[in-house]
PDB file of C-alpha atoms in Angstrom:
ATOM      1  CA  MET F   1     100.536   0.946 -16.924  1.00 91.00           C
ATOM      2  CA  GLN F   2     101.336  -0.527 -19.267  1.00 92.00           C
ATOM      3  CA  ILE F   3     105.365  -1.539 -18.765  1.00 94.00           C
ATOM      4  CA  CYS F   4     106.740  -3.539 -21.277  1.00 89.00           C
ATOM      5  CA  GLY F   5     110.440  -3.103 -21.031  1.00 91.00           C
ATOM      6  CA  PHE F   6     112.193  -2.147 -18.005  1.00 95.00           C
ATOM      7  CA  ASN F   7     116.334  -1.008 -17.241  1.00 95.00           C
ATOM      8  CA  ARG F   8     117.598  -1.226 -14.150  1.00 96.00           C
ATOM      9  CA  THR F   9     120.333   1.232 -15.240  1.00 96.00           C
ATOM     10  CA  THR F  10     121.820   3.016 -17.122  1.00 95.00           C
ATOM     11  CA  LEU F  11     124.097   6.125 -17.262  1.00 94.00           C
ATOM     12  CA  LEU F  12     122.766   7.357 -21.183  1.00 91.00           C
ATOM     13  CA  ASP F  13     119.023   8.027 -20.578  1.00 94.00           C
ATOM     14  CA  PHE F  14     119.019  11.324 -17.931  1.00 96.00           C
ATOM     15  CA  PRO F  15     121.866  13.794 -18.612  1.00 93.00           C
ATOM     16  CA  GLU F  16     124.146  13.737 -15.280  1.00 94.00           C
ATOM     17  CA  HIS F  17     122.464  11.181 -13.675  1.00 96.00           C
ATOM     18  CA  VAL F  18     122.207   7.449 -12.523  1.00 97.00           C
ATOM     19  CA  ALA F  19     118.521   5.490 -13.532  1.00 97.00           C
ATOM     20  CA  CYS F  20     116.495   3.336 -14.763  1.00 97.00           C
ATOM     21  CA  THR F  21     113.963   3.204 -18.105  1.00 97.00           C
ATOM     22  CA  VAL F  22     110.571   2.565 -18.174  1.00 97.00           C
ATOM     23  CA  PHE F  23     109.402   1.812 -21.653  1.00 94.00           C
ATOM     24  CA  ALA F  24     105.836   1.670 -22.046  1.00 92.00           C
ATOM     25  CA  GLY F  25     104.193   0.123 -25.250  1.00 87.00           C
ATOM     26  CA  GLY F  26     102.350   2.057 -27.730  1.00 88.00           C
ATOM     27  CA  CYS F  27     102.495   5.060 -29.832  1.00 91.00           C
ATOM     28  CA  ASN F  28     100.243   7.215 -31.811  1.00 92.00           C
ATOM     29  CA  PHE F  29     103.350   7.863 -34.801  1.00 94.00           C
ATOM     30  CA  ARG F  30     104.176   5.518 -37.317  1.00 90.00           C
ATOM     31  CA  CYS F  31     107.791   6.401 -37.695  1.00 90.00           C
ATOM     32  CA  PRO F  32     109.237   3.638 -39.847  1.00 88.00           C
ATOM     33  CA  PHE F  33     112.994   4.539 -38.786  1.00 86.00           C
ATOM     34  CA  CYS F  34     111.871   4.178 -35.133  1.00 83.00           C
ATOM     35  CA  GLN F  35     114.310   1.136 -33.406  1.00 78.00           C
ATOM     36  CA  ASN F  36     111.491  -0.577 -31.013  1.00 70.00           C
ATOM     37  CA  GLY F  37     108.930  -1.677 -33.875  1.00 68.00           C
ATOM     38  CA  ASP F  38     107.242  -3.987 -31.067  1.00 68.00           C
ATOM     39  CA  LEU F  39     107.063  -1.288 -28.665  1.00 66.00           C
ATOM     40  CA  VAL F  40     104.539   0.642 -31.151  1.00 66.00           C
ATOM     41  CA  LEU F  41     103.350  -1.839 -33.354  1.00 62.00           C
ATOM     42  CA  HIS F  42     102.372  -4.908 -30.939  1.00 56.00           C
ATOM     43  CA  GLY F  43     102.727  -3.296 -26.983  1.00 55.00           C
ATOM     44  CA  GLY F  44      99.268  -4.707 -26.500  1.00 61.00           C
ATOM     45  CA  ASP F  45     100.828  -8.105 -27.488  1.00 66.00           C
ATOM     46  CA  LEU F  46     103.725  -8.352 -25.109  1.00 75.00           C
ATOM     47  CA  PRO F  47     104.582  -9.086 -21.649  1.00 84.00           C
ATOM     48  CA  LEU F  48     103.998  -6.749 -19.022  1.00 90.00           C
ATOM     49  CA  ILE F  49     106.166  -5.353 -16.043  1.00 94.00           C
ATOM     50  CA  SER F  50     104.127  -4.976 -13.201  1.00 96.00           C
ATOM     51  CA  GLU F  51     104.772  -1.550 -11.753  1.00 96.00           C
ATOM     52  CA  GLU F  52     105.184  -4.287  -8.584  1.00 96.00           C
ATOM     53  CA  GLU F  53     108.945  -4.713  -9.448  1.00 97.00           C
ATOM     54  CA  VAL F  54     110.016  -1.664 -11.154  1.00 97.00           C
ATOM     55  CA  PHE F  55     108.986  -0.101  -7.711  1.00 98.00           C
ATOM     56  CA  GLY F  56     110.780  -2.996  -5.721  1.00 97.00           C
ATOM     57  CA  VAL F  57     113.505  -2.238  -7.584  1.00 97.00           C
ATOM     58  CA  LEU F  58     112.464   1.595  -7.099  1.00 98.00           C
ATOM     59  CA  ARG F  59     112.738   1.271  -3.336  1.00 97.00           C
ATOM     60  CA  LYS F  60     116.291  -1.397  -3.216  1.00 97.00           C
ATOM     61  CA  ARG F  61     117.892   1.251  -4.587  1.00 96.00           C
ATOM     62  CA  VAL F  62     116.950   4.704  -3.211  1.00 96.00           C
ATOM     63  CA  GLY F  63     120.550   6.606  -2.857  1.00 93.00           C
ATOM     64  CA  ILE F  64     121.762   4.140  -5.671  1.00 96.00           C
ATOM     65  CA  LEU F  65     119.881   5.216  -8.559  1.00 97.00           C
ATOM     66  CA  THR F  66     119.049   8.992  -8.629  1.00 97.00           C
ATOM     67  CA  GLY F  67     116.404   9.411 -11.805  1.00 98.00           C
ATOM     68  CA  VAL F  68     113.621   7.676 -13.736  1.00 98.00           C
ATOM     69  CA  CYS F  69     113.578   7.977 -17.058  1.00 98.00           C
ATOM     70  CA  VAL F  70     110.246   7.212 -18.727  1.00 98.00           C
ATOM     71  CA  SER F  71     110.110   6.473 -21.763  1.00 95.00           C
ATOM     72  CA  GLY F  72     108.642   4.194 -25.075  1.00 89.00           C
ATOM     73  CA  GLY F  73     106.690   3.989 -27.256  1.00 87.00           C
ATOM     74  CA  GLU F  74     104.383   6.949 -25.858  1.00 94.00           C
ATOM     75  CA  PRO F  75     104.283   7.199 -22.339  1.00 96.00           C
ATOM     76  CA  THR F  76     102.076  10.659 -22.227  1.00 97.00           C
ATOM     77  CA  LEU F  77      98.705   7.797 -23.510  1.00 95.00           C
ATOM     78  CA  GLN F  78      99.302   5.661 -20.618  1.00 95.00           C
ATOM     79  CA  LYS F  79      95.845   7.363 -18.627  1.00 95.00           C
ATOM     80  CA  ASP F  80      97.712   6.110 -15.444  1.00 96.00           C
ATOM     81  CA  LEU F  81     100.998   7.716 -16.275  1.00 98.00           C
ATOM     82  CA  ASP F  82      99.898  10.514 -13.122  1.00 98.00           C
ATOM     83  CA  VAL F  83      99.520   7.906 -10.750  1.00 98.00           C
ATOM     84  CA  PHE F  84     102.813   6.267 -11.391  1.00 98.00           C
ATOM     85  CA  LEU F  85     104.914   9.434 -11.268  1.00 98.00           C
ATOM     86  CA  SER F  86     103.587  10.044  -8.228  1.00 98.00           C
ATOM     87  CA  ARG F  87     104.818   7.127  -7.301  1.00 98.00           C
ATOM     88  CA  VAL F  88     107.794   7.543  -8.122  1.00 98.00           C
ATOM     89  CA  LYS F  89     107.974  11.082  -6.785  1.00 98.00           C
ATOM     90  CA  ASP F  90     107.324   9.786  -3.601  1.00 98.00           C
ATOM     91  CA  LEU F  91     110.333   7.993  -3.670  1.00 98.00           C
ATOM     92  CA  GLY F  92     112.264  11.235  -3.951  1.00 97.00           C
ATOM     93  CA  TYR F  93     113.421  10.336  -7.803  1.00 98.00           C
ATOM     94  CA  LEU F  94     113.470  12.835 -10.280  1.00 98.00           C
ATOM     95  CA  VAL F  95     111.573  12.083 -13.286  1.00 98.00           C
ATOM     96  CA  LYS F  96     112.552  12.656 -17.620  1.00 98.00           C
ATOM     97  CA  LEU F  97     109.698  12.038 -19.464  1.00 98.00           C
ATOM     98  CA  ASP F  98     110.873  11.191 -23.242  1.00 98.00           C
ATOM     99  CA  SER F  99     108.022  11.919 -25.785  1.00 98.00           C
ATOM    100  CA  ASN F 100     107.040  12.859 -29.065  1.00 97.00           C
ATOM    101  CA  GLY F 101     105.540  15.941 -28.007  1.00 98.00           C
ATOM    102  CA  TYR F 102     102.201  15.245 -29.313  1.00 98.00           C
ATOM    103  CA  ARG F 103     100.037  15.532 -26.243  1.00 98.00           C
ATOM    104  CA  PRO F 104     100.919  18.787 -25.012  1.00 98.00           C
ATOM    105  CA  GLU F 105      97.946  19.401 -22.791  1.00 98.00           C
ATOM    106  CA  VAL F 106      99.771  15.897 -20.717  1.00 98.00           C
ATOM    107  CA  LEU F 107     102.742  17.476 -20.589  1.00 98.00           C
ATOM    108  CA  GLN F 108     101.694  20.236 -19.581  1.00 98.00           C
ATOM    109  CA  SER F 109      99.515  19.005 -16.271  1.00 98.00           C
ATOM    110  CA  LEU F 110     102.325  16.954 -15.356  1.00 98.00           C
ATOM    111  CA  PHE F 111     104.551  19.696 -14.331  1.00 98.00           C
ATOM    112  CA  ASP F 112     102.084  21.483 -12.920  1.00 98.00           C
ATOM    113  CA  ARG F 113     101.528  19.103 -10.933  1.00 98.00           C
ATOM    114  CA  GLY F 114     105.597  18.729 -10.047  1.00 98.00           C
ATOM    115  CA  LEU F 115     105.543  15.601 -11.770  1.00 98.00           C
ATOM    116  CA  VAL F 116     108.047  15.867 -14.528  1.00 98.00           C
ATOM    117  CA  ASP F 117     111.644  17.161 -14.077  1.00 98.00           C
ATOM    118  CA  TYR F 118     113.066  16.547 -17.733  1.00 98.00           C
ATOM    119  CA  PHE F 119     111.616  16.645 -21.209  1.00 98.00           C
ATOM    120  CA  ALA F 120     113.326  15.317 -23.665  1.00 98.00           C
ATOM    121  CA  MET F 121     110.657  15.870 -27.102  1.00 98.00           C
ATOM    122  CA  ASP F 122     112.143  13.994 -30.169  1.00 97.00           C
ATOM    123  CA  ILE F 123     111.623  16.604 -33.315  1.00 98.00           C
ATOM    124  CA  LYS F 124     111.169  14.327 -36.156  1.00 97.00           C
ATOM    125  CA  ASN F 125     112.113  16.643 -38.939  1.00 98.00           C
ATOM    126  CA  SER F 126     111.306  19.878 -40.526  1.00 98.00           C
ATOM    127  CA  PRO F 127     108.000  21.379 -40.203  1.00 97.00           C
ATOM    128  CA  GLU F 128     107.480  20.991 -43.377  1.00 96.00           C
ATOM    129  CA  ASN F 129     108.694  17.330 -43.770  1.00 97.00           C
ATOM    130  CA  TYR F 130     106.472  16.681 -40.383  1.00 98.00           C
ATOM    131  CA  ALA F 131     104.074  14.080 -41.078  1.00 96.00           C
ATOM    132  CA  ARG F 132     105.599  12.083 -43.093  1.00 94.00           C
ATOM    133  CA  THR F 133     108.624  11.747 -40.557  1.00 96.00           C
ATOM    134  CA  ALA F 134     106.504  10.646 -37.903  1.00 95.00           C
ATOM    135  CA  GLY F 135     104.008   8.194 -40.721  1.00 93.00           C
ATOM    136  CA  VAL F 136     100.653  10.258 -40.139  1.00 93.00           C
ATOM    137  CA  LYS F 137      98.801  11.407 -42.672  1.00 89.00           C
ATOM    138  CA  THR F 138      97.046  13.610 -40.688  1.00 92.00           C
ATOM    139  CA  LEU F 139      99.270  15.096 -38.253  1.00 96.00           C
ATOM    140  CA  ASP F 140      97.841  18.282 -36.743  1.00 97.00           C
ATOM    141  CA  MET F 141     101.516  20.616 -36.403  1.00 98.00           C
ATOM    142  CA  GLY F 142     100.063  22.909 -34.027  1.00 98.00           C
ATOM    143  CA  ARG F 143     100.506  19.951 -31.023  1.00 98.00           C
ATOM    144  CA  ILE F 144     103.690  19.926 -31.554  1.00 98.00           C
ATOM    145  CA  ARG F 145     104.385  23.993 -31.688  1.00 98.00           C
ATOM    146  CA  GLU F 146     102.352  23.753 -28.641  1.00 98.00           C
ATOM    147  CA  SER F 147     104.735  21.348 -26.575  1.00 98.00           C
ATOM    148  CA  VAL F 148     108.314  23.234 -28.377  1.00 98.00           C
ATOM    149  CA  ASP F 149     107.077  26.378 -27.129  1.00 98.00           C
ATOM    150  CA  PHE F 150     105.516  24.976 -23.171  1.00 98.00           C
ATOM    151  CA  ILE F 151     109.289  22.947 -23.227  1.00 98.00           C
ATOM    152  CA  ARG F 152     110.747  26.181 -23.644  1.00 98.00           C
ATOM    153  CA  SER F 153     109.269  28.152 -21.337  1.00 98.00           C
ATOM    154  CA  CYS F 154     108.256  26.077 -18.629  1.00 98.00           C
ATOM    155  CA  GLY F 155     111.053  26.560 -16.271  1.00 97.00           C
ATOM    156  CA  ALA F 156     112.375  22.457 -16.405  1.00 97.00           C
ATOM    157  CA  ALA F 157     115.712  21.675 -18.185  1.00 97.00           C
ATOM    158  CA  TYR F 158     114.794  20.241 -21.347  1.00 98.00           C
ATOM    159  CA  GLU F 159     116.611  18.633 -24.832  1.00 98.00           C
ATOM    160  CA  PHE F 160     115.229  18.308 -28.042  1.00 98.00           C
ATOM    161  CA  ARG F 161     116.324  15.321 -30.526  1.00 98.00           C
ATOM    162  CA  THR F 162     116.219  13.988 -33.702  1.00 98.00           C
ATOM    163  CA  THR F 163     116.979  11.029 -35.491  1.00 95.00           C
ATOM    164  CA  VAL F 164     119.272  11.872 -38.851  1.00 97.00           C
ATOM    165  CA  VAL F 165     117.910   9.455 -41.378  1.00 96.00           C
ATOM    166  CA  ARG F 166     120.002   9.459 -44.639  1.00 96.00           C
ATOM    167  CA  GLU F 167     116.641   9.022 -46.972  1.00 95.00           C
ATOM    168  CA  LEU F 168     114.541  11.573 -44.807  1.00 96.00           C
ATOM    169  CA  HIS F 169     116.647  14.272 -43.657  1.00 97.00           C
ATOM    170  CA  SER F 170     118.418  16.691 -45.989  1.00 97.00           C
ATOM    171  CA  THR F 171     120.146  19.889 -45.327  1.00 98.00           C
ATOM    172  CA  GLN F 172     117.338  22.589 -46.207  1.00 98.00           C
ATOM    173  CA  ASP F 173     115.031  20.703 -43.119  1.00 98.00           C
ATOM    174  CA  PHE F 174     118.136  21.183 -40.429  1.00 98.00           C
ATOM    175  CA  LEU F 175     117.794  24.886 -41.426  1.00 98.00           C
ATOM    176  CA  SER F 176     113.741  25.089 -41.216  1.00 98.00           C
ATOM    177  CA  VAL F 177     114.603  23.359 -37.950  1.00 98.00           C
ATOM    178  CA  GLY F 178     116.880  25.702 -36.901  1.00 98.00           C
ATOM    179  CA  LYS F 179     114.903  28.809 -37.388  1.00 98.00           C
ATOM    180  CA  TRP F 180     112.137  26.800 -35.608  1.00 98.00           C
ATOM    181  CA  LEU F 181     114.021  26.180 -32.313  1.00 98.00           C
ATOM    182  CA  GLN F 182     116.578  29.057 -32.261  1.00 98.00           C
ATOM    183  CA  GLY F 183     117.978  29.882 -28.865  1.00 98.00           C
ATOM    184  CA  CYS F 184     117.021  26.257 -27.633  1.00 98.00           C
ATOM    185  CA  ARG F 185     118.850  24.587 -24.552  1.00 98.00           C
ATOM    186  CA  ALA F 186     119.773  21.565 -26.209  1.00 98.00           C
ATOM    187  CA  TYR F 187     119.533  20.237 -29.289  1.00 98.00           C
ATOM    188  CA  PHE F 188     121.388  16.260 -29.899  1.00 98.00           C
ATOM    189  CA  LEU F 189     121.454  14.881 -33.572  1.00 98.00           C
ATOM    190  CA  GLN F 190     121.456  10.839 -33.299  1.00 95.00           C
ATOM    191  CA  SER F 191     122.561   9.075 -35.806  1.00 94.00           C
ATOM    192  CA  TYR F 192     120.197   6.420 -37.760  1.00 88.00           C
ATOM    193  CA  VAL F 193     121.385   2.474 -36.342  1.00 84.00           C
ATOM    194  CA  GLU F 194     119.729  -0.215 -38.323  1.00 77.00           C
ATOM    195  CA  SER F 195     117.843  -2.779 -35.625  1.00 73.00           C
ATOM    196  CA  ASP F 196     115.967  -5.976 -35.726  1.00 67.00           C
ATOM    197  CA  GLY F 197     113.147  -3.951 -34.151  1.00 66.00           C
ATOM    198  CA  VAL F 198     113.342  -1.156 -36.514  1.00 72.00           C
ATOM    199  CA  ILE F 199     109.787  -0.769 -38.682  1.00 67.00           C
ATOM    200  CA  CYS F 200     110.952  -0.603 -41.751  1.00 73.00           C
ATOM    201  CA  LYS F 201     114.072  -1.715 -43.325  1.00 76.00           C
ATOM    202  CA  GLU F 202     115.187   0.094 -46.198  1.00 83.00           C
ATOM    203  CA  PHE F 203     117.171   3.657 -44.964  1.00 87.00           C
ATOM    204  CA  SER F 204     120.757   4.221 -43.816  1.00 90.00           C
ATOM    205  CA  SER F 205     122.288   6.359 -41.942  1.00 92.00           C
ATOM    206  CA  TYR F 206     124.820   9.242 -42.447  1.00 95.00           C
ATOM    207  CA  THR F 207     128.741   9.091 -41.852  1.00 96.00           C
ATOM    208  CA  LYS F 208     129.747  11.009 -38.752  1.00 96.00           C
ATOM    209  CA  GLU F 209     131.276  13.714 -40.975  1.00 97.00           C
ATOM    210  CA  GLU F 210     128.556  14.523 -43.438  1.00 97.00           C
ATOM    211  CA  LEU F 211     126.386  14.451 -39.490  1.00 97.00           C
ATOM    212  CA  SER F 212     129.243  16.777 -38.090  1.00 97.00           C
ATOM    213  CA  GLU F 213     128.374  19.117 -41.167  1.00 98.00           C
ATOM    214  CA  PHE F 214     124.624  19.785 -39.498  1.00 98.00           C
ATOM    215  CA  VAL F 215     126.053  20.540 -36.656  1.00 98.00           C
ATOM    216  CA  VAL F 216     128.209  23.282 -38.285  1.00 98.00           C
ATOM    217  CA  LEU F 217     125.138  24.097 -40.005  1.00 98.00           C
ATOM    218  CA  LEU F 218     122.851  24.338 -37.118  1.00 98.00           C
ATOM    219  CA  LYS F 219     125.179  26.480 -34.291  1.00 98.00           C
ATOM    220  CA  PRO F 220     124.197  29.913 -36.430  1.00 98.00           C
ATOM    221  CA  TYR F 221     120.790  29.004 -34.361  1.00 98.00           C
ATOM    222  CA  ILE F 222     121.697  26.872 -31.504  1.00 98.00           C
ATOM    223  CA  SER F 223     124.310  27.779 -29.172  1.00 97.00           C
ATOM    224  CA  ASN F 224     124.240  24.037 -28.215  1.00 98.00           C
ATOM    225  CA  VAL F 225     124.232  21.481 -30.895  1.00 98.00           C
ATOM    226  CA  SER F 226     126.013  18.321 -30.953  1.00 97.00           C
ATOM    227  CA  LEU F 227     126.293  14.633 -32.043  1.00 97.00           C
ATOM    228  CA  ARG F 228     125.272  12.004 -29.343  1.00 94.00           C
ATOM    229  CA  GLY F 229     126.003   8.503 -29.421  1.00 84.00           C
ATOM    230  CA  VAL F 230     128.294   8.563 -33.061  1.00 82.00           C
ATOM    231  CA  ASP F 231     131.536   6.678 -32.501  1.00 72.00           C
TER     232      ASP F 231
END
């Protein structure tokens, strides 16, 4: 698998677990506010981390770490993702998979084989503004809806999450998202943060108070909605 980043310990990426995070290169979206611009745009040019380095750490830390988060980029583009996850599971770890949800057939196949315990799917925006926010003109919204429906019904633990950008997200967008995801297990709003890795540096964030207003707006539809990583 094309591994472009490896965080050996995280208390944040996998809820209720001490985990490590593996970052896969490449993505089929071009979200202009993406924080991992190099992984998305230049994944094939970045220095790679060998699987054996990762598994060397995992073997040594059995009993200390309990989970492995696989993120990106977009992990489902990796042809040998299933082989990698099988090796992770063989060591007794739980697996959290971060995904944009554009390959629902991969999500279902991995889950059916017992290779994913927790799904975290990015909800880019309301269906009406999804393509613009994802940076894909010909986006097939049916694939996104299929992934959402599968994740909600498969029985795995899961969360949906949205990185909120002032220039891209509105009150009307979150009303639409609330109706779409009504009754889901968990939904988190994360504030946009500018950094050197952002693909397009022309965006800004809402204040904590403004984000809290979106939470109030969503509560009638999703009881477990909250802010994440907002000071």
